[in-house]
């Protein structure tokens, strides 16, 4: 797997690209707007060019754009849904400008309207997004921990959505390890990892998984609580990550860390830990 991290853009695009370079990222993810608001900054041409140049020289690819957390395309509230649609559409335009390949978003919450209503709503939104999509930018739907009426914790949601979209190849899946584990698709051991991946394969086919989010999980498996933890310190643990990183089925995929930054350098330490698990297996004393 090609591994990178989610780099913050608070200090501008150039700073984000330099951080990706300093960490030795092979791929990277960014927000292009306030993660918890709707507003996107406008970028100067020189800033965009500098950003693209650094990533190109270092071969940092693919570049992933993560949509903001307010997006809810499954919502029965028309105002929220339309706002979400505009926001993801704008993410796709920005992705194209920045040389990005994927825009990741979450299924969202059906807010009591029911799963099938949520699915219809997301499907029609995705159809409209794809009809105006800039070439070369694909949509990735991320699995969730399944809290409350949140959709996308069950792989059948993905299968049903892809059916509604006629299996459109421009829609892929982002597999988040913390969310899967919290949703009850346990990843804390080789056999469990095998079982969790088979469930994805049966529902939608593993070839749909174009991106992996590597996050350990602070909450217990099956708790439906989405709380990311440093690699090896959560309820998935080194053994779980080691087996996931070595699965043949996921070879060649890109993987992004969205682990917490509580102390400076946490991103570097988590990335190093993943690289070590890829190469040598479980570090001593962590079995
Ligand atoms: Zn994620
Ligand atoms: Zn999460």
PDB file of C-alpha atoms and ligand atoms in Angstrom:
ATOM      1  CA  UNK A   1       0.000   0.000   0.000  1.00  0.00           C
ATOM      2  CA  UNK A   2       1.054   3.570  -0.656  1.00  0.00           C
ATOM      3  CA  UNK A   3       0.806   5.463   2.614  1.00  0.00           C
ATOM      4  CA  UNK A   4       0.326   9.143   3.444  1.00  0.00           C
ATOM      5  CA  UNK A   5      -1.391  11.391   5.939  1.00  0.00           C
ATOM      6  CA  UNK A   6      -4.150  13.945   6.095  1.00  0.00           C
ATOM      7  CA  UNK A   7      -2.231  17.236   6.118  1.00  0.00           C
ATOM      8  CA  UNK A   8      -3.761  20.374   7.619  1.00  0.00           C
ATOM      9  CA  UNK A   9      -4.291  23.354   5.287  1.00  0.00           C
ATOM     10  CA  UNK A  10      -4.822  25.926   8.034  1.00  0.00           C
ATOM     11  CA  UNK A  11      -1.476  27.519   7.171  1.00  0.00           C
ATOM     12  CA  UNK A  12      -2.172  27.463   3.416  1.00  0.00           C
ATOM     13  CA  UNK A  13      -1.695  24.958   0.614  1.00  0.00           C
ATOM     14  CA  UNK A  14       2.063  25.396   0.343  1.00  0.00           C
ATOM     15  CA  UNK A  15       2.569  24.596   3.999  1.00  0.00           C
ATOM     16  CA  UNK A  16       0.416  21.480   3.561  1.00  0.00           C
ATOM     17  CA  UNK A  17       2.458  20.316   0.568  1.00  0.00           C
ATOM     18  CA  UNK A  18       5.715  20.946   2.442  1.00  0.00           C
ATOM     19  CA  UNK A  19       4.436  18.929   5.393  1.00  0.00           C
ATOM     20  CA  UNK A  20       3.549  16.014   3.088  1.00  0.00           C
ATOM     21  CA  UNK A  21       7.042  16.255   1.608  1.00  0.00           C
ATOM     22  CA  UNK A  22       8.767  16.412   4.992  1.00  0.00           C
ATOM     23  CA  UNK A  23       6.868  13.334   6.169  1.00  0.00           C
ATOM     24  CA  UNK A  24       7.740  11.358   3.047  1.00  0.00           C
ATOM     25  CA  UNK A  25       4.085  10.826   2.134  1.00  0.00           C
ATOM     26  CA  UNK A  26       3.387   8.699  -0.924  1.00  0.00           C
ATOM     27  CA  UNK A  27      -0.159  10.056  -1.128  1.00  0.00           C
ATOM     28  CA  UNK A  28      -1.988  12.790   0.790  1.00  0.00           C
ATOM     29  CA  UNK A  29      -5.367  14.099   1.838  1.00  0.00           C
ATOM     30  CA  UNK A  30      -6.536  17.661   2.503  1.00  0.00           C
ATOM     31  CA  UNK A  31      -9.659  19.652   3.276  1.00  0.00           C
ATOM     32  CA  UNK A  32     -10.342  22.503   0.870  1.00  0.00           C
ATOM     33  CA  UNK A  33     -12.718  24.292   3.188  1.00  0.00           C
ATOM     34  CA  UNK A  34     -13.314  24.708   6.888  1.00  0.00           C
ATOM     35  CA  UNK A  35     -13.876  21.091   8.024  1.00  0.00           C
ATOM     36  CA  UNK A  36     -16.710  22.081  10.337  1.00  0.00           C
ATOM     37  CA  UNK A  37     -18.148  24.927   8.276  1.00  0.00           C
ATOM     38  CA  UNK A  38     -19.092  25.406   4.644  1.00  0.00           C
ATOM     39  CA  UNK A  39     -16.781  28.206   3.695  1.00  0.00           C
ATOM     40  CA  UNK A  40     -13.880  27.566   1.338  1.00  0.00           C
ATOM     41  CA  UNK A  41     -10.943  29.910   0.959  1.00  0.00           C
ATOM     42  CA  UNK A  42     -10.002  31.058  -2.478  1.00  0.00           C
ATOM     43  CA  UNK A  43      -6.484  30.183  -3.516  1.00  0.00           C
ATOM     44  CA  UNK A  44      -4.078  32.358  -5.461  1.00  0.00           C
ATOM     45  CA  UNK A  45      -2.804  30.914  -8.740  1.00  0.00           C
ATOM     46  CA  UNK A  46       0.802  30.862  -7.508  1.00  0.00           C
ATOM     47  CA  UNK A  47      -0.199  28.993  -4.360  1.00  0.00           C
ATOM     48  CA  UNK A  48      -2.026  26.315  -6.371  1.00  0.00           C
ATOM     49  CA  UNK A  49       0.893  25.985  -8.769  1.00  0.00           C
ATOM     50  CA  UNK A  50       3.389  25.688  -5.921  1.00  0.00           C
ATOM     51  CA  UNK A  51       1.239  23.052  -4.238  1.00  0.00           C
ATOM     52  CA  UNK A  52       0.913  20.991  -7.410  1.00  0.00           C
ATOM     53  CA  UNK A  53       4.609  21.335  -8.159  1.00  0.00           C
ATOM     54  CA  UNK A  54       5.761  20.011  -4.779  1.00  0.00           C
ATOM     55  CA  UNK A  55       3.426  17.015  -4.946  1.00  0.00           C
ATOM     56  CA  UNK A  56       4.388  16.246  -8.550  1.00  0.00           C
ATOM     57  CA  UNK A  57       8.137  16.421  -7.892  1.00  0.00           C
ATOM     58  CA  UNK A  58       7.788  14.097  -4.910  1.00  0.00           C
ATOM     59  CA  UNK A  59       5.379  11.746  -6.689  1.00  0.00           C
ATOM     60  CA  UNK A  60       2.756  12.275  -3.978  1.00  0.00           C
ATOM     61  CA  UNK A  61      -0.233  10.617  -5.625  1.00  0.00           C
ATOM     62  CA  UNK A  62      -3.144  10.224  -5.429  1.00  0.00           C
ATOM     63  CA  UNK A  63      -4.298  13.436  -3.805  1.00  0.00           C
ATOM     64  CA  UNK A  64      -7.533  13.043  -1.871  1.00  0.00           C
ATOM     65  CA  UNK A  65      -9.919  15.890  -1.019  1.00  0.00           C
ATOM     66  CA  UNK A  66     -12.084  15.214   2.044  1.00  0.00           C
ATOM     67  CA  UNK A  67     -15.455  16.960   2.023  1.00  0.00           C
ATOM     68  CA  UNK A  68     -16.466  18.889   5.153  1.00  0.00           C
ATOM     69  CA  UNK A  69     -18.206  17.184   8.077  1.00  0.00           C
ATOM     70  CA  UNK A  70     -21.483  19.091   7.698  1.00  0.00           C
ATOM     71  CA  UNK A  71     -22.229  17.361   4.382  1.00  0.00           C
ATOM     72  CA  UNK A  72     -25.367  15.226   4.627  1.00  0.00           C
ATOM     73  CA  UNK A  73     -26.654  14.095   1.262  1.00  0.00           C
ATOM     74  CA  UNK A  74     -29.003  11.597   2.973  1.00  0.00           C
ATOM     75  CA  UNK A  75     -30.864  14.333   4.826  1.00  0.00           C
ATOM     76  CA  UNK A  76     -34.640  14.742   4.339  1.00  0.00           C
ATOM     77  CA  UNK A  77     -34.072  18.476   4.994  1.00  0.00           C
ATOM     78  CA  UNK A  78     -33.949  20.010   1.518  1.00  0.00           C
ATOM     79  CA  UNK A  79     -31.964  23.064   2.587  1.00  0.00           C
ATOM     80  CA  UNK A  80     -29.222  20.980   4.199  1.00  0.00           C
ATOM     81  CA  UNK A  81     -29.190  18.533   1.320  1.00  0.00           C
ATOM     82  CA  UNK A  82     -28.868  21.274  -1.309  1.00  0.00           C
ATOM     83  CA  UNK A  83     -26.138  23.010   0.675  1.00  0.00           C
ATOM     84  CA  UNK A  84     -24.330  19.634   0.916  1.00  0.00           C
ATOM     85  CA  UNK A  85     -24.673  19.060  -2.802  1.00  0.00           C
ATOM     86  CA  UNK A  86     -23.205  22.486  -3.626  1.00  0.00           C
ATOM     87  CA  UNK A  87     -20.360  21.897  -1.213  1.00  0.00           C
ATOM     88  CA  UNK A  88     -19.337  18.504  -2.666  1.00  0.00           C
ATOM     89  CA  UNK A  89     -19.721  19.832  -6.222  1.00  0.00           C
ATOM     90  CA  UNK A  90     -17.360  22.677  -5.302  1.00  0.00           C
ATOM     91  CA  UNK A  91     -14.946  20.154  -3.712  1.00  0.00           C
ATOM     92  CA  UNK A  92     -14.828  18.349  -7.065  1.00  0.00           C
ATOM     93  CA  UNK A  93     -14.025  21.553  -8.942  1.00  0.00           C
ATOM     94  CA  UNK A  94     -11.319  22.394  -6.413  1.00  0.00           C
ATOM     95  CA  UNK A  95      -9.984  18.833  -6.611  1.00  0.00           C
ATOM     96  CA  UNK A  96      -9.541  19.224 -10.357  1.00  0.00           C
ATOM     97  CA  UNK A  97      -7.749  22.563  -9.892  1.00  0.00           C
ATOM     98  CA  UNK A  98      -5.368  21.069  -7.318  1.00  0.00           C
ATOM     99  CA  UNK A  99      -4.639  17.906  -9.317  1.00  0.00           C
ATOM    100  CA  UNK A 100      -6.730  15.771  -6.947  1.00  0.00           C
ATOM    101  CA  UNK A 101      -8.056  12.360  -7.910  1.00  0.00           C
ATOM    102  CA  UNK A 102     -10.712  11.621  -5.308  1.00  0.00           C
ATOM    103  CA  UNK A 103     -13.344  13.478  -3.305  1.00  0.00           C
ATOM    104  CA  UNK A 104     -14.314  11.515  -0.191  1.00  0.00           C
ATOM    105  CA  UNK A 105     -17.620  12.048   1.588  1.00  0.00           C
ATOM    106  CA  UNK A 106     -19.764  10.244   4.117  1.00  0.00           C
ATOM    107  CA  UNK A 107     -23.177   8.696   3.504  1.00  0.00           C
ATOM    108  CA  UNK A 108     -24.772  10.987   6.075  1.00  0.00           C
ATOM    109  CA  UNK A 109     -27.740  10.590   8.398  1.00  0.00           C
ATOM    110  CA  UNK A 110     -31.276   9.812   7.265  1.00  0.00           C
ATOM    111  CA  UNK A 111     -32.555  11.613  10.423  1.00  0.00           C
ATOM    112  CA  UNK A 112     -35.451   9.205  10.918  1.00  0.00           C
ATOM    113  CA  UNK A 113     -36.684   9.280   7.305  1.00  0.00           C
ATOM    114  CA  UNK A 114     -35.503   5.675   6.911  1.00  0.00           C
ATOM    115  CA  UNK A 115     -32.682   3.901   5.082  1.00  0.00           C
ATOM    116  CA  UNK A 116     -34.402   3.644   1.710  1.00  0.00           C
ATOM    117  CA  UNK A 117     -35.287   7.330   1.685  1.00  0.00           C
ATOM    118  CA  UNK A 118     -31.665   8.143   2.611  1.00  0.00           C
ATOM    119  CA  UNK A 119     -30.390   5.894  -0.162  1.00  0.00           C
ATOM    120  CA  UNK A 120     -32.632   7.534  -2.781  1.00  0.00           C
ATOM    121  CA  UNK A 121     -31.492  10.936  -1.629  1.00  0.00           C
ATOM    122  CA  UNK A 122     -27.770  10.072  -1.795  1.00  0.00           C
ATOM    123  CA  UNK A 123     -28.212   8.326  -5.158  1.00  0.00           C
ATOM    124  CA  UNK A 124     -29.894  11.307  -6.788  1.00  0.00           C
ATOM    125  CA  UNK A 125     -27.255  13.646  -5.335  1.00  0.00           C
ATOM    126  CA  UNK A 126     -24.430  11.454  -6.660  1.00  0.00           C
ATOM    127  CA  UNK A 127     -26.087  11.283 -10.099  1.00  0.00           C
ATOM    128  CA  UNK A 128     -26.197  15.051 -10.235  1.00  0.00           C
ATOM    129  CA  UNK A 129     -22.582  15.346  -9.011  1.00  0.00           C
ATOM    130  CA  UNK A 130     -21.392  12.900 -11.661  1.00  0.00           C
ATOM    131  CA  UNK A 131     -23.257  14.672 -14.439  1.00  0.00           C
ATOM    132  CA  UNK A 132     -21.138  17.805 -13.816  1.00  0.00           C
ATOM    133  CA  UNK A 133     -17.983  16.037 -12.629  1.00  0.00           C
ATOM    134  CA  UNK A 134     -14.657  17.360 -13.896  1.00  0.00           C
ATOM    135  CA  UNK A 135     -12.811  14.569 -15.739  1.00  0.00           C
ATOM    136  CA  UNK A 136     -10.413  12.516 -13.638  1.00  0.00           C
ATOM    137  CA  UNK A 137     -12.081  13.226 -10.284  1.00  0.00           C
ATOM    138  CA  UNK A 138     -13.914  10.265  -8.765  1.00  0.00           C
ATOM    139  CA  UNK A 139     -16.229  10.156  -5.762  1.00  0.00           C
ATOM    140  CA  UNK A 140     -15.443   7.906  -2.819  1.00  0.00           C
ATOM    141  CA  UNK A 141     -18.059   7.060  -0.244  1.00  0.00           C
ATOM    142  CA  UNK A 142     -16.665   6.354   3.203  1.00  0.00           C
ATOM    143  CA  UNK A 143     -18.026   3.748   5.625  1.00  0.00           C
ATOM    144  CA  UNK A 144     -19.216   4.976   9.015  1.00  0.00           C
ATOM    145  CA  UNK A 145     -19.314   3.870  12.648  1.00  0.00           C
ATOM    146  CA  UNK A 146     -23.123   3.892  12.422  1.00  0.00           C
ATOM    147  CA  UNK A 147     -24.092   6.146  15.274  1.00  0.00           C
ATOM    148  CA  UNK A 148     -27.836   6.889  15.511  1.00  0.00           C
ATOM    149  CA  UNK A 149     -29.355   7.241  12.031  1.00  0.00           C
ATOM    150  CA  UNK A 150     -25.956   7.425  10.358  1.00  0.00           C
ATOM    151  CA  UNK A 151     -25.826   5.337   7.194  1.00  0.00           C
ATOM    152  CA  UNK A 152     -22.876   3.478   5.690  1.00  0.00           C
ATOM    153  CA  UNK A 153     -21.992   1.231   8.634  1.00  0.00           C
ATOM    154  CA  UNK A 154     -23.623  -1.688   6.843  1.00  0.00           C
ATOM    155  CA  UNK A 155     -22.028  -2.791   3.544  1.00  0.00           C
ATOM    156  CA  UNK A 156     -25.518  -3.460   2.216  1.00  0.00           C
ATOM    157  CA  UNK A 157     -26.044   0.337   2.116  1.00  0.00           C
ATOM    158  CA  UNK A 158     -23.150   0.528  -0.360  1.00  0.00           C
ATOM    159  CA  UNK A 159     -24.453  -2.394  -2.422  1.00  0.00           C
ATOM    160  CA  UNK A 160     -27.929  -0.807  -2.612  1.00  0.00           C
ATOM    161  CA  UNK A 161     -26.514   2.597  -3.556  1.00  0.00           C
ATOM    162  CA  UNK A 162     -24.270   1.181  -6.279  1.00  0.00           C
ATOM    163  CA  UNK A 163     -27.291  -0.676  -7.648  1.00  0.00           C
ATOM    164  CA  UNK A 164     -29.250   2.578  -7.816  1.00  0.00           C
ATOM    165  CA  UNK A 165     -26.307   4.120  -9.684  1.00  0.00           C
ATOM    166  CA  UNK A 166     -26.077   1.265 -12.167  1.00  0.00           C
ATOM    167  CA  UNK A 167     -22.624   0.335 -10.830  1.00  0.00           C
ATOM    168  CA  UNK A 168     -21.065   3.601 -12.105  1.00  0.00           C
ATOM    169  CA  UNK A 169     -17.273   3.145 -12.103  1.00  0.00           C
ATOM    170  CA  UNK A 170     -16.674   6.739 -10.953  1.00  0.00           C
ATOM    171  CA  UNK A 171     -17.994   5.840  -7.502  1.00  0.00           C
ATOM    172  CA  UNK A 172     -15.643   3.971  -5.214  1.00  0.00           C
ATOM    173  CA  UNK A 173     -15.375   3.182  -1.529  1.00  0.00           C
ATOM    174  CA  UNK A 174     -13.099   4.532   1.179  1.00  0.00           C
ATOM    175  CA  UNK A 175     -12.616   1.902   3.887  1.00  0.00           C
ATOM    176  CA  UNK A 176     -11.973   3.531   7.271  1.00  0.00           C
ATOM    177  CA  UNK A 177     -10.533   1.027   9.747  1.00  0.00           C
ATOM    178  CA  UNK A 178     -11.699   2.884  12.882  1.00  0.00           C
ATOM    179  CA  UNK A 179     -15.246   3.247  11.545  1.00  0.00           C
ATOM    180  CA  UNK A 180     -15.423  -0.400  10.425  1.00  0.00           C
ATOM    181  CA  UNK A 181     -14.177  -1.668  13.787  1.00  0.00           C
ATOM    182  CA  UNK A 182     -16.521   0.625  15.729  1.00  0.00           C
ATOM    183  CA  UNK A 183     -19.395  -0.527  13.509  1.00  0.00           C
ATOM    184  CA  UNK A 184     -18.710  -4.122  14.566  1.00  0.00           C
ATOM    185  CA  UNK A 185     -16.613  -5.301  11.587  1.00  0.00           C
ATOM    186  CA  UNK A 186     -13.763  -6.244  13.915  1.00  0.00           C
ATOM    187  CA  UNK A 187     -10.182  -5.832  12.752  1.00  0.00           C
ATOM    188  CA  UNK A 188      -8.246  -6.848  15.868  1.00  0.00           C
ATOM    189  CA  UNK A 189      -6.628 -10.023  14.554  1.00  0.00           C
ATOM    190  CA  UNK A 190      -5.802 -11.792  11.287  1.00  0.00           C
ATOM    191  CA  UNK A 191      -8.917 -13.942  11.185  1.00  0.00           C
ATOM    192  CA  UNK A 192     -11.185 -11.022  11.963  1.00  0.00           C
ATOM    193  CA  UNK A 193      -9.513  -8.896   9.295  1.00  0.00           C
ATOM    194  CA  UNK A 194     -10.111 -11.700   6.791  1.00  0.00           C
ATOM    195  CA  UNK A 195     -13.755 -11.927   7.802  1.00  0.00           C
ATOM    196  CA  UNK A 196     -14.265  -8.139   7.621  1.00  0.00           C
ATOM    197  CA  UNK A 197     -12.745  -7.952   4.124  1.00  0.00           C
ATOM    198  CA  UNK A 198     -14.799 -10.912   2.918  1.00  0.00           C
ATOM    199  CA  UNK A 199     -17.945  -9.076   4.032  1.00  0.00           C
ATOM    200  CA  UNK A 200     -16.964  -6.083   1.856  1.00  0.00           C
ATOM    201  CA  UNK A 201     -16.113  -8.388  -1.024  1.00  0.00           C
ATOM    202  CA  UNK A 202     -19.434 -10.206  -0.834  1.00  0.00           C
ATOM    203  CA  UNK A 203     -21.463  -6.984  -0.704  1.00  0.00           C
ATOM    204  CA  UNK A 204     -19.712  -4.788  -3.272  1.00  0.00           C
ATOM    205  CA  UNK A 205     -16.458  -6.441  -4.405  1.00  0.00           C
ATOM    206  CA  UNK A 206     -13.123  -5.347  -2.939  1.00  0.00           C
ATOM    207  CA  UNK A 207     -12.114  -3.754  -6.241  1.00  0.00           C
ATOM    208  CA  UNK A 208     -14.475  -0.895  -5.298  1.00  0.00           C
ATOM    209  CA  UNK A 209     -12.232  -0.032  -2.351  1.00  0.00           C
ATOM    210  CA  UNK A 210      -9.897   2.612  -3.809  1.00  0.00           C
ATOM    211  CA  UNK A 211      -8.736   4.172  -0.554  1.00  0.00           C
ATOM    212  CA  UNK A 212      -8.132   3.057   3.019  1.00  0.00           C
ATOM    213  CA  UNK A 213      -8.200   5.357   6.046  1.00  0.00           C
ATOM    214  CA  UNK A 214      -5.793   3.935   8.619  1.00  0.00           C
ATOM    215  CA  UNK A 215      -6.939   4.923  12.103  1.00  0.00           C
ATOM    216  CA  UNK A 216      -6.841   2.951  15.299  1.00  0.00           C
ATOM    217  CA  UNK A 217     -10.014   3.095  17.366  1.00  0.00           C
ATOM    218  CA  UNK A 218     -10.305   4.553  20.871  1.00  0.00           C
ATOM    219  CA  UNK A 219     -13.733   3.023  21.594  1.00  0.00           C
ATOM    220  CA  UNK A 220     -14.609  -0.680  21.895  1.00  0.00           C
ATOM    221  CA  UNK A 221     -15.448  -2.709  18.760  1.00  0.00           C
ATOM    222  CA  UNK A 222     -19.139  -2.465  17.955  1.00  0.00           C
ATOM    223  CA  UNK A 223     -19.612   0.670  20.097  1.00  0.00           C
ATOM    224  CA  UNK A 224     -20.563   2.846  17.065  1.00  0.00           C
ATOM    225  CA  UNK A 225     -18.379   5.584  18.550  1.00  0.00           C
ATOM    226  CA  UNK A 226     -16.087   7.294  16.015  1.00  0.00           C
ATOM    227  CA  UNK A 227     -12.999   8.281  17.959  1.00  0.00           C
ATOM    228  CA  UNK A 228      -9.643   7.929  16.198  1.00  0.00           C
ATOM    229  CA  UNK A 229      -6.600   6.681  18.104  1.00  0.00           C
ATOM    230  CA  UNK A 230      -2.842   6.488  17.416  1.00  0.00           C
ATOM    231  CA  UNK A 231      -1.808   3.378  15.490  1.00  0.00           C
ATOM    232  CA  UNK A 232      -1.212   0.472  17.859  1.00  0.00           C
ATOM    233  CA  UNK A 233      -2.746   2.188  20.890  1.00  0.00           C
ATOM    234  CA  UNK A 234      -6.416   1.461  20.262  1.00  0.00           C
ATOM    235  CA  UNK A 235      -8.781  -1.478  20.158  1.00  0.00           C
ATOM    236  CA  UNK A 236      -7.520  -2.566  16.694  1.00  0.00           C
ATOM    237  CA  UNK A 237      -3.871  -2.624  17.762  1.00  0.00           C
ATOM    238  CA  UNK A 238      -0.621  -3.493  15.974  1.00  0.00           C
ATOM    239  CA  UNK A 239      -1.660  -7.070  15.270  1.00  0.00           C
ATOM    240  CA  UNK A 240      -4.793  -5.934  13.462  1.00  0.00           C
ATOM    241  CA  UNK A 241      -2.952  -3.320  11.372  1.00  0.00           C
ATOM    242  CA  UNK A 242      -0.155  -5.702  10.545  1.00  0.00           C
ATOM    243  CA  UNK A 243      -2.543  -8.235   9.081  1.00  0.00           C
ATOM    244  CA  UNK A 244      -4.526  -5.581   7.224  1.00  0.00           C
ATOM    245  CA  UNK A 245      -1.378  -4.057   5.705  1.00  0.00           C
ATOM    246  CA  UNK A 246      -0.279  -7.428   4.447  1.00  0.00           C
ATOM    247  CA  UNK A 247      -3.520  -8.568   2.841  1.00  0.00           C
ATOM    248  CA  UNK A 248      -2.972  -9.375  -0.809  1.00  0.00           C
ATOM    249  CA  UNK A 249      -6.459  -8.077  -1.651  1.00  0.00           C
ATOM    250  CA  UNK A 250      -5.443  -4.532  -0.658  1.00  0.00           C
ATOM    251  CA  UNK A 251      -2.062  -4.473  -2.378  1.00  0.00           C
ATOM    252  CA  UNK A 252      -1.354  -1.258  -4.307  1.00  0.00           C
ATOM    253  CA  UNK A 253      -4.142   0.724  -2.637  1.00  0.00           C
ATOM    254  CA  UNK A 254      -3.418   4.107  -1.127  1.00  0.00           C
ATOM    255  CA  UNK A 255      -3.918   4.597   2.569  1.00  0.00           C
ATOM    256  CA  UNK A 256      -4.260   7.820   4.531  1.00  0.00           C
ATOM    257  CA  UNK A 257      -3.728   8.290   8.256  1.00  0.00           C
ATOM    258  CA  UNK A 258      -6.253  10.491  10.064  1.00  0.00           C
ATOM    259  CA  UNK A 259      -4.832   9.827  13.501  1.00  0.00           C
ATOM    260  CA  UNK A 260      -4.940  12.515  16.208  1.00  0.00           C
ATOM    261  CA  UNK A 261      -2.215  15.129  16.556  1.00  0.00           C
ATOM    262  CA  UNK A 262      -1.980  15.671  20.298  1.00  0.00           C
ATOM    263  CA  UNK A 263       1.732  16.405  20.368  1.00  0.00           C
ATOM    264  CA  UNK A 264       3.898  17.796  17.577  1.00  0.00           C
ATOM    265  CA  UNK A 265       5.258  14.888  15.534  1.00  0.00           C
ATOM    266  CA  UNK A 266       2.358  12.523  16.183  1.00  0.00           C
ATOM    267  CA  UNK A 267       1.725  12.326  12.417  1.00  0.00           C
ATOM    268  CA  UNK A 268       5.339  11.324  11.796  1.00  0.00           C
ATOM    269  CA  UNK A 269       5.292   8.719  14.584  1.00  0.00           C
ATOM    270  CA  UNK A 270       2.059   7.135  13.344  1.00  0.00           C
ATOM    271  CA  UNK A 271       3.342   7.032   9.775  1.00  0.00           C
ATOM    272  CA  UNK A 272       6.577   5.419  10.930  1.00  0.00           C
ATOM    273  CA  UNK A 273       4.682   2.828  12.897  1.00  0.00           C
ATOM    274  CA  UNK A 274       2.630   1.896   9.834  1.00  0.00           C
ATOM    275  CA  UNK A 275       5.783   1.597   7.715  1.00  0.00           C
ATOM    276  CA  UNK A 276       7.359  -0.622  10.345  1.00  0.00           C
ATOM    277  CA  UNK A 277       4.295  -2.844  10.494  1.00  0.00           C
ATOM    278  CA  UNK A 278       4.353  -3.081   6.700  1.00  0.00           C
ATOM    279  CA  UNK A 279       7.986  -4.189   6.719  1.00  0.00           C
ATOM    280  CA  UNK A 280       8.618  -6.166   9.814  1.00  0.00           C
ATOM    281  CA  UNK A 281       5.440  -6.900  11.653  1.00  0.00           C
ATOM    282  CA  UNK A 282       4.499  -6.239  15.228  1.00  0.00           C
ATOM    283  CA  UNK A 283       7.073  -4.258  17.253  1.00  0.00           C
ATOM    284  CA  UNK A 284       8.471  -5.981  20.304  1.00  0.00           C
ATOM    285  CA  UNK A 285       6.518  -5.556  23.498  1.00  0.00           C
ATOM    286  CA  UNK A 286       3.307  -4.690  21.657  1.00  0.00           C
ATOM    287  CA  UNK A 287       1.980  -8.221  21.108  1.00  0.00           C
TER     288      UNK A 287
HETATM  289 ZN1  LIG B   1     -11.930   8.494   7.602  1.00  0.00          ZN
HETATM  290 ZN1  LIG B   2     -13.809   9.133  11.847  1.00  0.00          ZN
END
